[in-house]
mmCIF file with all atom_site columns, C-alpha atoms in Angstrom:
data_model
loop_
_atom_site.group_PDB
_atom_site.id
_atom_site.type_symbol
_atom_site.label_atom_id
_atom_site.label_alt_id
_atom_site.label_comp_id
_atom_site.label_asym_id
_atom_site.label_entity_id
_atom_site.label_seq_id
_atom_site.pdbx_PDB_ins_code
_atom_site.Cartn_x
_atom_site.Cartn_y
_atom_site.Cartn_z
_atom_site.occupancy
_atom_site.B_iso_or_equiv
_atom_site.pdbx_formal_charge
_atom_site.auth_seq_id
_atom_site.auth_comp_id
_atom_site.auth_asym_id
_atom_site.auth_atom_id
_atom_site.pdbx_PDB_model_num
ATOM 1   C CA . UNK A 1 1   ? 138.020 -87.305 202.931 1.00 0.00 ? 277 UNK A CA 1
ATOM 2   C CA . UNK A 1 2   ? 136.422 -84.094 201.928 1.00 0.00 ? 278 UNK A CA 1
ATOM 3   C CA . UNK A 1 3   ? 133.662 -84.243 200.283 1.00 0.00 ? 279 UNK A CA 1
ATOM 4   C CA . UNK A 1 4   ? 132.641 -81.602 197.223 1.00 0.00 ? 280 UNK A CA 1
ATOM 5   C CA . UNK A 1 5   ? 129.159 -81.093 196.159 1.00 0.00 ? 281 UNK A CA 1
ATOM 6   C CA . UNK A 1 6   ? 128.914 -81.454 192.679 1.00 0.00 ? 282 UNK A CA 1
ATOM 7   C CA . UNK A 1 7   ? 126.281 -80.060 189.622 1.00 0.00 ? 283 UNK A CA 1
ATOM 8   C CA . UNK A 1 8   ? 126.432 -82.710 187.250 1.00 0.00 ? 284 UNK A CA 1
ATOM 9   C CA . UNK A 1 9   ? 125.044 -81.108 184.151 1.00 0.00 ? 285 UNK A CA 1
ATOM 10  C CA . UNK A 1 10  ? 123.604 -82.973 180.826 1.00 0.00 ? 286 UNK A CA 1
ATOM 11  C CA . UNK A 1 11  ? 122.635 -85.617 183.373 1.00 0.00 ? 287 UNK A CA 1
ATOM 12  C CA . UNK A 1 12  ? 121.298 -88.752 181.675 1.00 0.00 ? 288 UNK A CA 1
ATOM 13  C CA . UNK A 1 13  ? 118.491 -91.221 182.963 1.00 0.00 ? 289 UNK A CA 1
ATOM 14  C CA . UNK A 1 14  ? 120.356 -93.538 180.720 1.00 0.00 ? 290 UNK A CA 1
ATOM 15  C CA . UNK A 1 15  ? 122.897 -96.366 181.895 1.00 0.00 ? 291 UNK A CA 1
ATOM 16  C CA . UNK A 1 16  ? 125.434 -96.049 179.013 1.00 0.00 ? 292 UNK A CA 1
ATOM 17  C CA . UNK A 1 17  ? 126.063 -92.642 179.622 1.00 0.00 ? 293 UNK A CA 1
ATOM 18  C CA . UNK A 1 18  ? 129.027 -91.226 181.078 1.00 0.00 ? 294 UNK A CA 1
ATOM 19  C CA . UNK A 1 19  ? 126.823 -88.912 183.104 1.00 0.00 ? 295 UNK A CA 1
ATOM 20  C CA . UNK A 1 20  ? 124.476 -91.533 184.919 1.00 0.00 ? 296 UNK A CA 1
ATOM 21  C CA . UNK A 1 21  ? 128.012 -93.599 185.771 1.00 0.00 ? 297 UNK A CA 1
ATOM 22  C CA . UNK A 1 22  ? 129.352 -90.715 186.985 1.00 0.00 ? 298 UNK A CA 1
ATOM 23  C CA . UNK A 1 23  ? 126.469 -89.725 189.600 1.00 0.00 ? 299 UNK A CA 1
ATOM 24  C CA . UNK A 1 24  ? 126.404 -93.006 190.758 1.00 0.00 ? 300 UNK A CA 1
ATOM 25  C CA . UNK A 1 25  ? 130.257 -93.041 191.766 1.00 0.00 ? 301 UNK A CA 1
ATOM 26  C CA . UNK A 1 26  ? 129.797 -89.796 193.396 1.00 0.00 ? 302 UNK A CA 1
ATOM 27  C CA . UNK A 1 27  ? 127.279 -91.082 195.294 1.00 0.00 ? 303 UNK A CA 1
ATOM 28  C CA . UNK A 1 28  ? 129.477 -93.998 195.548 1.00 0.00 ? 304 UNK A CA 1
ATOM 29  C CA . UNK A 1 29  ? 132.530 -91.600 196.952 1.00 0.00 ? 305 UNK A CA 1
ATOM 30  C CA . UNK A 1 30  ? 130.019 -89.919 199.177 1.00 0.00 ? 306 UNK A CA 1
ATOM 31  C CA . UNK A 1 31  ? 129.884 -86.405 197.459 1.00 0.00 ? 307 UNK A CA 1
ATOM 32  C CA . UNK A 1 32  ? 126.812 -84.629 197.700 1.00 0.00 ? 308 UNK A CA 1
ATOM 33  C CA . UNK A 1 33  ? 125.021 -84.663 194.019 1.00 0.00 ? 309 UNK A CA 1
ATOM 34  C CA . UNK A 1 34  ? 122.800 -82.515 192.278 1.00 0.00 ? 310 UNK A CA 1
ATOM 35  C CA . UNK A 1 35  ? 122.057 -83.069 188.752 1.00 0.00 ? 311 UNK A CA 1
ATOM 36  C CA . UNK A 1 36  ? 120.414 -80.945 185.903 1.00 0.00 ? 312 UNK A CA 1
ATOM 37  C CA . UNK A 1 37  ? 119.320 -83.326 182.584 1.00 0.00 ? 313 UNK A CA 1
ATOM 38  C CA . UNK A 1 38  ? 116.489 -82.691 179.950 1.00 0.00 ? 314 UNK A CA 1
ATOM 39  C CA . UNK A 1 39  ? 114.158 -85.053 181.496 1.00 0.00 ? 315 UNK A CA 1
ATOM 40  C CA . UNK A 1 40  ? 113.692 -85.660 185.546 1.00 0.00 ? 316 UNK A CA 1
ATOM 41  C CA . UNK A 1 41  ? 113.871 -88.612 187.154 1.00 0.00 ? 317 UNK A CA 1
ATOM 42  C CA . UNK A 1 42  ? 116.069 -90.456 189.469 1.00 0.00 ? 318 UNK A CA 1
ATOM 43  C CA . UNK A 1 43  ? 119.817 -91.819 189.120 1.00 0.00 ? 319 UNK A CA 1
ATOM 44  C CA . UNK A 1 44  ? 121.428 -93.534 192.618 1.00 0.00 ? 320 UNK A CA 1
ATOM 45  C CA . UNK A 1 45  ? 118.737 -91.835 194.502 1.00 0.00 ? 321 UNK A CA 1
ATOM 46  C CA . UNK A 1 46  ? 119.678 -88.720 193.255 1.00 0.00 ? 322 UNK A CA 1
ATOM 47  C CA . UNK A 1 47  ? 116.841 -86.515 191.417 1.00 0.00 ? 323 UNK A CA 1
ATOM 48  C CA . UNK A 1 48  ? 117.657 -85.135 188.055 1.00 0.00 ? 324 UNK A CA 1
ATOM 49  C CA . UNK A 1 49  ? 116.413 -81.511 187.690 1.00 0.00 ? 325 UNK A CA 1
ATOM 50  C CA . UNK A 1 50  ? 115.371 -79.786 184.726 1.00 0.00 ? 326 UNK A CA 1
ATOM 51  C CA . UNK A 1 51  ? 115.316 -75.967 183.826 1.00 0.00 ? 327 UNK A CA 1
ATOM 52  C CA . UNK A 1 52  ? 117.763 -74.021 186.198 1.00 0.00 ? 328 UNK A CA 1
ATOM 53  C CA . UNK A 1 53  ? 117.568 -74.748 189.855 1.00 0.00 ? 329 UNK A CA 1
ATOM 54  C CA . UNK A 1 54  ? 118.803 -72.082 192.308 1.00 0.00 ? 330 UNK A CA 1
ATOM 55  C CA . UNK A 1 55  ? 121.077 -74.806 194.034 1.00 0.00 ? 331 UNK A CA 1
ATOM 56  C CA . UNK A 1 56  ? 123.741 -73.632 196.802 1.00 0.00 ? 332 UNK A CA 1
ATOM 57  C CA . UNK A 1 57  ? 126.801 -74.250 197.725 1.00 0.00 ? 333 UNK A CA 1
ATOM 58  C CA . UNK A 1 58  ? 127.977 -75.981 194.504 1.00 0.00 ? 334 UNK A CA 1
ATOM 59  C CA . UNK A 1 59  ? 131.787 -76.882 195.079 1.00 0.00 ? 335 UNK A CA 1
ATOM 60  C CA . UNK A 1 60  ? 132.352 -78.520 191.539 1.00 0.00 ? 336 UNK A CA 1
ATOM 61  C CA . UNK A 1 61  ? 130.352 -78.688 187.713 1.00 0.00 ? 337 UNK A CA 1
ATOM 62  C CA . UNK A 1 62  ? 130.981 -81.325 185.803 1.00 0.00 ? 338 UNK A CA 1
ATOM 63  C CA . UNK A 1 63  ? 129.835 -81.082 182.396 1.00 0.00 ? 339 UNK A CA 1
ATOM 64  C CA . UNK A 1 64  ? 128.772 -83.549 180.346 1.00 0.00 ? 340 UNK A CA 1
ATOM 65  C CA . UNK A 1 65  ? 127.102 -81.738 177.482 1.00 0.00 ? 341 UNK A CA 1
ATOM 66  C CA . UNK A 1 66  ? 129.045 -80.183 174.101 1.00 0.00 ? 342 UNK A CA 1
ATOM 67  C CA . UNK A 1 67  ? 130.201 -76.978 173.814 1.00 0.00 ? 343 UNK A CA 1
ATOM 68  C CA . UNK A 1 68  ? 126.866 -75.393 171.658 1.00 0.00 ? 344 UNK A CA 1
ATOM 69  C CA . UNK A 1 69  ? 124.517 -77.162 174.158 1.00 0.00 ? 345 UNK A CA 1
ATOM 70  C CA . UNK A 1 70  ? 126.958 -75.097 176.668 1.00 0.00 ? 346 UNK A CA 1
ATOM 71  C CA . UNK A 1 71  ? 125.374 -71.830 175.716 1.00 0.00 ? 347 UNK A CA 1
ATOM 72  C CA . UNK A 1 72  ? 122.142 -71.235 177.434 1.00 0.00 ? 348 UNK A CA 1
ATOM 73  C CA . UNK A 1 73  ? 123.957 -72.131 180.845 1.00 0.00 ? 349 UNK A CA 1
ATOM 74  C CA . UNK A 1 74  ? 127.006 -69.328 180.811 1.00 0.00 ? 350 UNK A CA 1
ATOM 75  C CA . UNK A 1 75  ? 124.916 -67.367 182.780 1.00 0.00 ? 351 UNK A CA 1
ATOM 76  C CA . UNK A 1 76  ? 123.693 -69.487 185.011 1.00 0.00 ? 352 UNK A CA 1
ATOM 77  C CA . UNK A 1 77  ? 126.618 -71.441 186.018 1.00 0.00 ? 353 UNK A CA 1
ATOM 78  C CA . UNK A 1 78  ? 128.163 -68.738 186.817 1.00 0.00 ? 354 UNK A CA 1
ATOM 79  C CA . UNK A 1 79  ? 126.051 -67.098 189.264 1.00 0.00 ? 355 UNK A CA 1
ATOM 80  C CA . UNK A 1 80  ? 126.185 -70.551 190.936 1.00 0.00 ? 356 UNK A CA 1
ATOM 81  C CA . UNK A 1 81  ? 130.014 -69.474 191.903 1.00 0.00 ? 357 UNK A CA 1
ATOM 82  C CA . UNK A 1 82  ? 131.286 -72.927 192.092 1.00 0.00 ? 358 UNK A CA 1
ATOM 83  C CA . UNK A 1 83  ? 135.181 -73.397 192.904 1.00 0.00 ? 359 UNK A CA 1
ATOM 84  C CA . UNK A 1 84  ? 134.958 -75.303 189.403 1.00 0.00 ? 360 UNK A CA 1
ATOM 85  C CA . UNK A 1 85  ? 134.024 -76.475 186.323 1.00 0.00 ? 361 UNK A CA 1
ATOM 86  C CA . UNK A 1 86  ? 134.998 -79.839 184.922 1.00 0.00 ? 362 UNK A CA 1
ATOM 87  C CA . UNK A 1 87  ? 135.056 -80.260 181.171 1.00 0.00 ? 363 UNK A CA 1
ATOM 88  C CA . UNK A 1 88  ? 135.066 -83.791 180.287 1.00 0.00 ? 364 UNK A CA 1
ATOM 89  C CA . UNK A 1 89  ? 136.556 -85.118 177.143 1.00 0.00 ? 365 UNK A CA 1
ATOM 90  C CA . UNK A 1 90  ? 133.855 -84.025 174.213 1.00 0.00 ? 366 UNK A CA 1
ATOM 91  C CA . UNK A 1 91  ? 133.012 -80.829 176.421 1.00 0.00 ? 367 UNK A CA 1
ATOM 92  C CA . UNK A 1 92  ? 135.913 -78.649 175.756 1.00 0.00 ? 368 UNK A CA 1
ATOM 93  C CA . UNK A 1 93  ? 134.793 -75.434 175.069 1.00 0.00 ? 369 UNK A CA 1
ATOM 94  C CA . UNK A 1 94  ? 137.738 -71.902 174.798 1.00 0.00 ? 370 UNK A CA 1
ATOM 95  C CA . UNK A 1 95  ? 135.086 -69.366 174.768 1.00 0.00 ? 371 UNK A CA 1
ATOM 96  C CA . UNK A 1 96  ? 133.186 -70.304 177.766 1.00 0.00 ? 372 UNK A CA 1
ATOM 97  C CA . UNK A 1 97  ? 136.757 -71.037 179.568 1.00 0.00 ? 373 UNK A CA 1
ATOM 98  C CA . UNK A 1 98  ? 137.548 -66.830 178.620 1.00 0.00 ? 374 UNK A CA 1
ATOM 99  C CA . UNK A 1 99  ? 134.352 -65.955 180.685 1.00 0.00 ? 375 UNK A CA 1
ATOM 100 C CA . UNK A 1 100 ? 134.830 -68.534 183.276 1.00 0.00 ? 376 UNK A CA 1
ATOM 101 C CA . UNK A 1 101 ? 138.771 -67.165 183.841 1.00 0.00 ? 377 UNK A CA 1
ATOM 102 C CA . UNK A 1 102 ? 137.033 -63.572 184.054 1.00 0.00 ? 378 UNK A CA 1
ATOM 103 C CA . UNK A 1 103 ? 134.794 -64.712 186.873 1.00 0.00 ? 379 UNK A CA 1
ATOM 104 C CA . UNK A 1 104 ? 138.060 -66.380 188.669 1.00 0.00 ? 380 UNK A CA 1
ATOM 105 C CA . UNK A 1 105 ? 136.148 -69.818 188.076 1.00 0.00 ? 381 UNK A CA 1
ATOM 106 C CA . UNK A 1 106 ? 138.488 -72.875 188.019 1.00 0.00 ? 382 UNK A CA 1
ATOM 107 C CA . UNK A 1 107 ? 138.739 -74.977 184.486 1.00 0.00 ? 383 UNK A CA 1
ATOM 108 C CA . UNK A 1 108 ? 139.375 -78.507 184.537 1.00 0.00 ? 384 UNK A CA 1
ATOM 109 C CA . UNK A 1 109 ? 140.067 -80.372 181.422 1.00 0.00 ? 385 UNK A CA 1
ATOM 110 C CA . UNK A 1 110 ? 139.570 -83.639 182.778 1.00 0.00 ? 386 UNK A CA 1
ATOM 111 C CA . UNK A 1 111 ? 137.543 -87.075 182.927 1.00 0.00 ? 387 UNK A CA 1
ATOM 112 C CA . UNK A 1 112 ? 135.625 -87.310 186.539 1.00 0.00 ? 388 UNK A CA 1
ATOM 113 C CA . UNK A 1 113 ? 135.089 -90.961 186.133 1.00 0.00 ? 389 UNK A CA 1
ATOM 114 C CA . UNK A 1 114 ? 139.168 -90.817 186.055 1.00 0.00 ? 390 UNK A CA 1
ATOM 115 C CA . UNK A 1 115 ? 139.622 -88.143 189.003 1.00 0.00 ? 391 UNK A CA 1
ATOM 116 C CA . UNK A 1 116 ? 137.559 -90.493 191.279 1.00 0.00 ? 392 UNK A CA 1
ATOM 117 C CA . UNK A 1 117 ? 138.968 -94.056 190.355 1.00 0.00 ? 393 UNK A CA 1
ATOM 118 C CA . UNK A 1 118 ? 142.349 -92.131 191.052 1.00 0.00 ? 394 UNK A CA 1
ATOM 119 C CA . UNK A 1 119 ? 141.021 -90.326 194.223 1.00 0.00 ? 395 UNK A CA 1
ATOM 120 C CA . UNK A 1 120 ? 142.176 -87.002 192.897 1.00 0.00 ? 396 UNK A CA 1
ATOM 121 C CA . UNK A 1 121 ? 138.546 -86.203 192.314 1.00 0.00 ? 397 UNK A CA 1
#
């Protein structure tokens, strides 16, 4: 299996969020996590960051935050250079996919939680 390291952004230190399920089935799948919320803290072992972290080697975003929250991390997610960005259902967002396509960044409209259960992650 290869595995991708992934930025999940609008990470959430709560359990009924899509974003703390899908860190812990990443960690579950055995993809290397890094994950950038509003407040720190840990999820499956996994810190959550706050501000803008110079992380490396960032295979795959997945968002989890709406398409105004989006804003103040154009920039920064895309001097990351990651392969990807996934926008899950509730993040779709046309004018950050424009300046994504110009920096030859992948957009996927898709659920993560779905792409691992179906191991097409």
């Amino acid at each position: 299996m290869i595995t991708k390291k992934t930025l999940v952004l609008g990470a959430s230190l709560k359990p009924i969020r899509y974003s703390f399920l899908a860190i812990n089935r990443l960690v579950q799948k055995k993809h290397p996590v890094v994950a950038l919320g509003l407040r720190a803290g840990v999820v499956a072992g996994v810190p959550v960051d706050t501000g803008f972290p110079d992380y490396e080697a960032v295979d795959t975003v997945t968002l989890y935050l709406n398409a105004i929250n989006q804003k103040p991390y154009y920039e920064y997610l895309i001097g990351l250079k990651p392969r990807r960005i996934i926008f899950n259902p509730g993040t779709e967002n046309p004018e950050f996919y424009r300046l994504l396509e110009q920096a030859n960044i992948e957009i996927d409209n898709a659920c993560t939680l779905v792409l691992l259960s179906t191991n097409t992650y």
